[in-house]
């Protein structure tokens, strides 16, 4: 667990004081909860001097609303306890705003601690008690705050005199030798009583710090993947409990090549960003007398190669427990045989900043469900679920016993693991036993995408407890849940979530298993709205969208992948358009105007790039097209021009939101011009679109490219094409993300349900019928007739086709927002034949939204939970108000509800916060 102890102890003491202290008169029940700063709970070391604060309102009464708030921010817990805010007292602010509130107090400086709380006034103008306290701290805001140097080994970071890891004799390291992970250490004496200790840490590569024999933090692969030539992040940890007062201490670190120096994707060469991995650590100890003692990486540190023989993402990790150095991270070690480090003053990056996202952490533990032995001495553990992470090994045996673990998503017909689709990724972990007792080991600097673990060299016959699956990913909080009457659809939803988790690994990757794992932009934009339904991805995308802008070309072309490495192309339709789609989606879901403003210039550059790389506003016939579509070929120029129009539309809307009226008019006019060119070039008089594929019609309808009079024909052609395929889709990465919402929005909701519920090829249900536990890259990744597809591109954990998840939430469950940020909700479940009940929930920026509908005996019941301080427009499928009851009362008598519209067999009801239970005749 990350050590935040002094802060947490203080917060607990504050909580006890507020609960046990004197009560204020006439307090209401409303209280702020789940306090966040820049989307995170108690973030340490941020470098934003006007951070944004958010909270949820706890008040279960119907009609609960916030009418005012007061924020106190103090420099010490004691001042906050006294009811003062020496840094900021907002006073009573009449507002219902509870998110994205910018700090407006005294200027913040490096290393400051800001303790804060908030109280609310409810709908009756009654003040509630103050919230539990929260905290944020500031990092290193000025260049002169940085004291540490960047240290590394003197020479190549490969293991000298490599131990025998296979039958071959040791040989000198070469360019194909995986990098080792050296140890670093420094002893120091603390000259007083410790009040507080903070360490700022980073690396060119990946690192893990230790203090006095204990690991620092619980993160993996820090400081995260960036374009290290432009930007390097640091992490901040409170290590007060680990530092010993008036005593010798030792700080240590382990350094891996990581994304900085490891091979990336199919390009087997190393050192894309540099060939000298480096460690950075700056430990600042505040003593009781107020003095600051700083221990920083510099030329006095020492290094040695220890048990980490190899540690790379694609190759895996080799750990020789016989080479462990006891006490290497504690004081008193005889380290005379250790080597001197090399030290550099700078990382070489333009920016050295606080990490703004969410770190990779352990997020799950999986137990194997079965062991098989397809060959003598070869054991295959079935974890029951495809995921990203690694295996924790438990074994006991003679010293030097080598146990080898290999990883795979699927099995061959003979029960052995299927590894052909890994391409050049070795994906192998090796552990050499120390031989003393039962040993427990897991890797630190690698991960794999797998369901199956093959174990060889195990001493004896392993039991189920010999292997445990450890799932890791960027720790985005899961906020969605969905279940329904179809077991297949329930499995589909689980598959979507597992695949998202497996691929959110510092950046949104395409796959977790083979030699790729890149931040493919097309996958990210297709899935981003579904991602928001499953998890709170605001901080994750805050970080990655900076990577996207960093990767933009000088002429405005957004890249194919971000960070831009190996696959260095750019300007590709649908892929590059992630540069407009993702920031506007994050703005819509989280009402993040600051993020939108930051990325707006890059959006404009992209639209101008498209304009200058078009002829008559028609984009060229190139790119990836509707990638991995099945039995359809959407013309690339049609697709590219549609996305040019859509990005222009989004940029015009962003300009309007940001108050840039001239830009809004300019890009609004350009959007109309692109539409005219699209229709002139691709739309036939009978309403058919060039290519005549499902994706052609989906794009034209979803992006509003057609004249009003031509839309009915496009809707008919789309439905006809699906029916001509036996109610099956033919869409690829691009079309699938928009297909289902477009069908439902154009009067073909029942057809969308048929597509959803298919279990024949091609469909989501087909893969599930044959055991899929994640979303496959291809519709035909494996078929009963042909077996595995081309192993050159056949991932079984690719989230693009999981974009259907947004439709499950927004249409099937009916949970959506009417305005940015989910403070004004739109609840519109759309039942259709095939499902008899649905239950879903989403923890929005303002709290938990939930719906549950059921059709039984000709009656439709709908339960809705609207969180405090929000309102909702609920669409009910009923022709008359008299046909609807709420909590067994007529709709007209229901407390707080207003009928604001009716027509076409629907009622539109406006509701304040609360729990509602509607009943009405089931739609035919």
mmCIF file of N, CA and C in Angstrom, residues 30-41 51-59 65-73 88 90-91 93-103 116-121 129 131-132 134 136 821-823 843-848 867-870:
data_model
loop_
_atom_site.group_PDB
_atom_site.id
_atom_site.type_symbol
_atom_site.label_atom_id
_atom_site.label_comp_id
_atom_site.label_asym_id
_atom_site.label_seq_id
_atom_site.Cartn_x
_atom_site.Cartn_y
_atom_site.Cartn_z
ATOM 1 N N UNK A 30 -27.655 17.049 4.302
ATOM 2 C CA UNK A 30 -26.790 17.066 3.129
ATOM 3 C C UNK A 30 -25.330 17.165 3.536
ATOM 4 N N UNK A 31 -24.499 16.345 2.897
ATOM 5 C CA UNK A 31 -23.071 16.391 3.187
ATOM 6 C C UNK A 31 -22.298 16.024 1.928
ATOM 7 N N UNK A 32 -21.153 16.663 1.758
ATOM 8 C CA UNK A 32 -20.279 16.351 0.638
ATOM 9 C C UNK A 32 -19.474 15.092 0.950
ATOM 10 N N UNK A 33 -19.270 14.265 -0.061
ATOM 11 C CA UNK A 33 -18.513 13.030 0.100
ATOM 12 C C UNK A 33 -17.701 12.775 -1.170
ATOM 13 N N UNK A 34 -16.798 11.829 -1.080
ATOM 14 C CA UNK A 34 -15.935 11.439 -2.202
ATOM 15 C C UNK A 34 -15.257 12.671 -2.799
ATOM 16 N N UNK A 35 -14.515 13.381 -1.944
ATOM 17 C CA UNK A 35 -13.815 14.587 -2.372
ATOM 18 C C UNK A 35 -12.643 14.211 -3.271
ATOM 19 N N UNK A 36 -12.516 14.933 -4.381
ATOM 20 C CA UNK A 36 -11.444 14.677 -5.351
ATOM 21 C C UNK A 36 -10.794 15.984 -5.775
ATOM 22 N N UNK A 37 -9.535 15.888 -6.053
ATOM 23 C CA UNK A 37 -8.758 17.007 -6.590
ATOM 24 C C UNK A 37 -8.147 16.536 -7.899
ATOM 25 N N UNK A 38 -8.486 17.223 -8.985
ATOM 26 C CA UNK A 38 -8.038 16.794 -10.324
ATOM 27 C C UNK A 38 -8.370 15.312 -10.557
ATOM 28 N N UNK A 39 -9.601 14.948 -10.214
ATOM 29 C CA UNK A 39 -10.188 13.624 -10.430
ATOM 30 C C UNK A 39 -9.669 12.552 -9.472
ATOM 31 N N UNK A 40 -8.689 12.867 -8.624
ATOM 32 C CA UNK A 40 -8.080 11.843 -7.791
ATOM 33 C C UNK A 40 -8.323 12.122 -6.312
ATOM 34 N N UNK A 41 -8.325 11.082 -5.532
ATOM 35 C CA UNK A 41 -8.520 11.188 -4.088
ATOM 36 C C UNK A 41 -7.157 11.387 -3.433
ATOM 37 N N UNK A 51 -5.813 23.870 -8.945
ATOM 38 C CA UNK A 51 -6.458 22.579 -9.153
ATOM 39 C C UNK A 51 -7.971 22.677 -9.007
ATOM 40 N N UNK A 52 -8.648 21.737 -9.644
ATOM 41 C CA UNK A 52 -10.114 21.705 -9.612
ATOM 42 C C UNK A 52 -10.597 20.680 -8.596
ATOM 43 N N UNK A 53 -11.601 21.081 -7.842
ATOM 44 C CA UNK A 53 -12.137 20.267 -6.759
ATOM 45 C C UNK A 53 -13.533 19.779 -7.118
ATOM 46 N N UNK A 54 -13.844 18.571 -6.684
ATOM 47 C CA UNK A 54 -15.152 17.976 -6.968
ATOM 48 C C UNK A 54 -15.596 17.153 -5.773
ATOM 49 N N UNK A 55 -16.908 16.944 -5.682
ATOM 50 C CA UNK A 55 -17.465 16.093 -4.633
ATOM 51 C C UNK A 55 -18.833 15.590 -5.073
ATOM 52 N N UNK A 56 -19.321 14.605 -4.360
ATOM 53 C CA UNK A 56 -20.694 14.149 -4.506
ATOM 54 C C UNK A 56 -21.510 14.652 -3.324
ATOM 55 N N UNK A 57 -22.788 14.832 -3.532
ATOM 56 C CA UNK A 57 -23.682 15.245 -2.456
ATOM 57 C C UNK A 57 -24.396 14.019 -1.906
ATOM 58 N N UNK A 58 -24.230 13.777 -0.637
ATOM 59 C CA UNK A 58 -24.934 12.687 0.035
ATOM 60 C C UNK A 58 -26.229 13.219 0.644
ATOM 61 N N UNK A 59 -27.338 12.845 0.048
ATOM 62 C CA UNK A 59 -28.650 13.254 0.555
ATOM 63 C C UNK A 59 -29.673 12.398 -0.179
ATOM 64 N N UNK A 65 -31.002 18.782 -3.435
ATOM 65 C CA UNK A 65 -30.239 19.660 -4.313
ATOM 66 C C UNK A 65 -29.328 20.536 -3.484
ATOM 67 N N UNK A 66 -28.199 20.863 -4.062
ATOM 68 C CA UNK A 66 -27.256 21.788 -3.431
ATOM 69 C C UNK A 66 -27.597 23.204 -3.887
ATOM 70 N N UNK A 67 -27.769 24.106 -2.932
ATOM 71 C CA UNK A 67 -28.030 25.503 -3.279
ATOM 72 C C UNK A 67 -26.827 26.398 -3.022
ATOM 73 N N UNK A 68 -25.880 25.906 -2.227
ATOM 74 C CA UNK A 68 -24.675 26.683 -1.964
ATOM 75 C C UNK A 68 -23.612 25.757 -1.387
ATOM 76 N N UNK A 69 -22.364 26.224 -1.430
ATOM 77 C CA UNK A 69 -21.272 25.469 -0.833
ATOM 78 C C UNK A 69 -20.278 26.428 -0.200
ATOM 79 N N UNK A 70 -19.456 25.894 0.682
ATOM 80 C CA UNK A 70 -18.328 26.629 1.242
ATOM 81 C C UNK A 70 -17.148 25.687 1.331
ATOM 82 N N UNK A 71 -16.016 26.113 0.753
ATOM 83 C CA UNK A 71 -14.787 25.325 0.761
ATOM 84 C C UNK A 71 -13.776 25.992 1.680
ATOM 85 N N UNK A 72 -13.173 25.204 2.546
ATOM 86 C CA UNK A 72 -12.052 25.663 3.368
ATOM 87 C C UNK A 72 -10.807 24.897 2.959
ATOM 88 N N UNK A 73 -9.728 25.623 2.737
ATOM 89 C CA UNK A 73 -8.432 25.012 2.443
ATOM 90 C C UNK A 73 -7.421 25.591 3.414
ATOM 91 N N UNK A 88 -7.579 29.310 1.725
ATOM 92 C CA UNK A 88 -8.765 29.737 0.969
ATOM 93 C C UNK A 88 -10.009 29.443 1.785
ATOM 94 N N UNK A 90 -13.763 30.029 0.710
ATOM 95 C CA UNK A 90 -14.586 30.501 -0.407
ATOM 96 C C UNK A 90 -15.760 31.342 0.064
ATOM 97 N N UNK A 91 -16.094 31.244 1.364
ATOM 98 C CA UNK A 91 -17.336 31.829 1.826
ATOM 99 C C UNK A 91 -18.499 31.042 1.259
ATOM 100 N N UNK A 93 -21.022 30.227 -1.250
ATOM 101 C CA UNK A 93 -21.176 30.490 -2.681
ATOM 102 C C UNK A 93 -22.513 29.912 -3.117
ATOM 103 N N UNK A 94 -23.425 30.755 -3.558
ATOM 104 C CA UNK A 94 -24.725 30.280 -4.028
ATOM 105 C C UNK A 94 -24.543 29.626 -5.392
ATOM 106 N N UNK A 95 -24.564 28.306 -5.418
ATOM 107 C CA UNK A 95 -24.309 27.575 -6.655
ATOM 108 C C UNK A 95 -24.673 26.111 -6.466
ATOM 109 N N UNK A 96 -25.126 25.496 -7.539
ATOM 110 C CA UNK A 96 -25.342 24.047 -7.507
ATOM 111 C C UNK A 96 -24.141 23.293 -8.069
ATOM 112 N N UNK A 97 -23.071 23.992 -8.353
ATOM 113 C CA UNK A 97 -21.883 23.378 -8.944
ATOM 114 C C UNK A 97 -21.139 22.559 -7.901
ATOM 115 N N UNK A 98 -20.807 21.333 -8.244
ATOM 116 C CA UNK A 98 -20.089 20.470 -7.306
ATOM 117 C C UNK A 98 -18.926 19.749 -7.984
ATOM 118 N N UNK A 99 -18.543 20.211 -9.148
ATOM 119 C CA UNK A 99 -17.426 19.608 -9.870
ATOM 120 C C UNK A 99 -16.708 20.685 -10.673
ATOM 121 N N UNK A 100 -15.425 20.446 -10.893
ATOM 122 C CA UNK A 100 -14.593 21.357 -11.692
ATOM 123 C C UNK A 100 -14.555 22.774 -11.091
ATOM 124 N N UNK A 101 -14.493 22.868 -9.771
ATOM 125 C CA UNK A 101 -14.408 24.162 -9.108
ATOM 126 C C UNK A 101 -12.933 24.483 -8.872
ATOM 127 N N UNK A 102 -12.460 25.529 -9.500
ATOM 128 C CA UNK A 102 -11.038 25.865 -9.435
ATOM 129 C C UNK A 102 -10.678 26.506 -8.098
ATOM 130 N N UNK A 103 -9.588 26.036 -7.537
ATOM 131 C CA UNK A 103 -9.033 26.668 -6.339
ATOM 132 C C UNK A 103 -8.785 28.142 -6.625
ATOM 133 N N UNK A 116 -8.350 20.187 2.978
ATOM 134 C CA UNK A 116 -9.589 20.881 2.621
ATOM 135 C C UNK A 116 -10.820 20.083 3.002
ATOM 136 N N UNK A 117 -11.911 20.820 3.133
ATOM 137 C CA UNK A 117 -13.217 20.223 3.373
ATOM 138 C C UNK A 117 -14.261 21.176 2.811
ATOM 139 N N UNK A 118 -15.478 20.687 2.738
ATOM 140 C CA UNK A 118 -16.540 21.490 2.134
ATOM 141 C C UNK A 118 -17.844 21.192 2.854
ATOM 142 N N UNK A 119 -18.690 22.194 2.970
ATOM 143 C CA UNK A 119 -20.049 21.967 3.470
ATOM 144 C C UNK A 119 -21.037 22.506 2.453
ATOM 145 N N UNK A 120 -22.249 21.963 2.529
ATOM 146 C CA UNK A 120 -23.270 22.255 1.534
ATOM 147 C C UNK A 120 -24.526 22.808 2.194
ATOM 148 N N UNK A 121 -25.261 23.602 1.441
ATOM 149 C CA UNK A 121 -26.610 24.023 1.792
ATOM 150 C C UNK A 121 -27.577 23.278 0.901
ATOM 151 N N UNK A 129 -23.236 19.561 7.817
ATOM 152 C CA UNK A 129 -21.929 19.568 8.475
ATOM 153 C C UNK A 129 -20.833 19.482 7.418
ATOM 154 N N UNK A 131 -17.669 18.132 5.402
ATOM 155 C CA UNK A 131 -17.277 16.800 4.948
ATOM 156 C C UNK A 131 -16.090 16.291 5.752
ATOM 157 N N UNK A 132 -15.802 15.019 5.581
ATOM 158 C CA UNK A 132 -14.525 14.507 6.059
ATOM 159 C C UNK A 132 -13.412 15.238 5.316
ATOM 160 N N UNK A 134 -9.959 16.129 3.273
ATOM 161 C CA UNK A 134 -9.163 15.561 2.198
ATOM 162 C C UNK A 134 -7.901 16.397 2.068
ATOM 163 N N UNK A 136 -4.455 17.551 -0.758
ATOM 164 C CA UNK A 136 -3.578 17.393 -1.907
ATOM 165 C C UNK A 136 -2.259 18.056 -1.562
ATOM 166 N N UNK A 821 -21.329 16.617 -18.310
ATOM 167 C CA UNK A 821 -21.022 16.375 -16.913
ATOM 168 C C UNK A 821 -22.025 15.619 -16.087
ATOM 169 N N UNK A 822 -23.121 15.145 -16.669
ATOM 170 C CA UNK A 822 -24.084 14.311 -15.947
ATOM 171 C C UNK A 822 -24.740 15.019 -14.772
ATOM 172 N N UNK A 823 -24.911 16.327 -14.875
ATOM 173 C CA UNK A 823 -25.711 16.986 -13.844
ATOM 174 C C UNK A 823 -27.165 17.101 -14.279
ATOM 175 N N UNK A 843 -21.603 5.353 -11.893
ATOM 176 C CA UNK A 843 -21.211 6.378 -10.921
ATOM 177 C C UNK A 843 -20.638 7.569 -11.687
ATOM 178 N N UNK A 844 -21.462 8.555 -11.867
ATOM 179 C CA UNK A 844 -21.094 9.733 -12.637
ATOM 180 C C UNK A 844 -20.266 10.688 -11.792
ATOM 181 N N UNK A 845 -19.904 11.800 -12.383
ATOM 182 C CA UNK A 845 -19.178 12.839 -11.668
ATOM 183 C C UNK A 845 -19.946 13.319 -10.445
ATOM 184 N N UNK A 846 -21.293 13.185 -10.461
ATOM 185 C CA UNK A 846 -22.127 13.684 -9.373
ATOM 186 C C UNK A 846 -22.729 12.581 -8.506
ATOM 187 N N UNK A 847 -22.449 11.328 -8.848
ATOM 188 C CA UNK A 847 -22.999 10.260 -8.034
ATOM 189 C C UNK A 847 -23.587 9.138 -8.876
ATOM 190 N N UNK A 848 -24.207 8.194 -8.194
ATOM 191 C CA UNK A 848 -24.669 6.957 -8.828
ATOM 192 C C UNK A 848 -26.017 7.154 -9.520
ATOM 193 N N UNK A 867 -29.104 10.772 -8.709
ATOM 194 C CA UNK A 867 -28.319 11.202 -7.544
ATOM 195 C C UNK A 867 -28.646 12.619 -7.109
ATOM 196 N N UNK A 868 -28.327 12.906 -5.869
ATOM 197 C CA UNK A 868 -28.567 14.241 -5.314
ATOM 198 C C UNK A 868 -27.863 15.298 -6.155
ATOM 199 N N UNK A 869 -28.495 16.449 -6.230
ATOM 200 C CA UNK A 869 -27.965 17.607 -6.944
ATOM 201 C C UNK A 869 -27.925 17.411 -8.453
ATOM 202 N N UNK A 870 -28.760 16.514 -8.958
ATOM 203 C CA UNK A 870 -28.946 16.378 -10.400
ATOM 204 C C UNK A 870 -30.437 16.322 -10.684
#
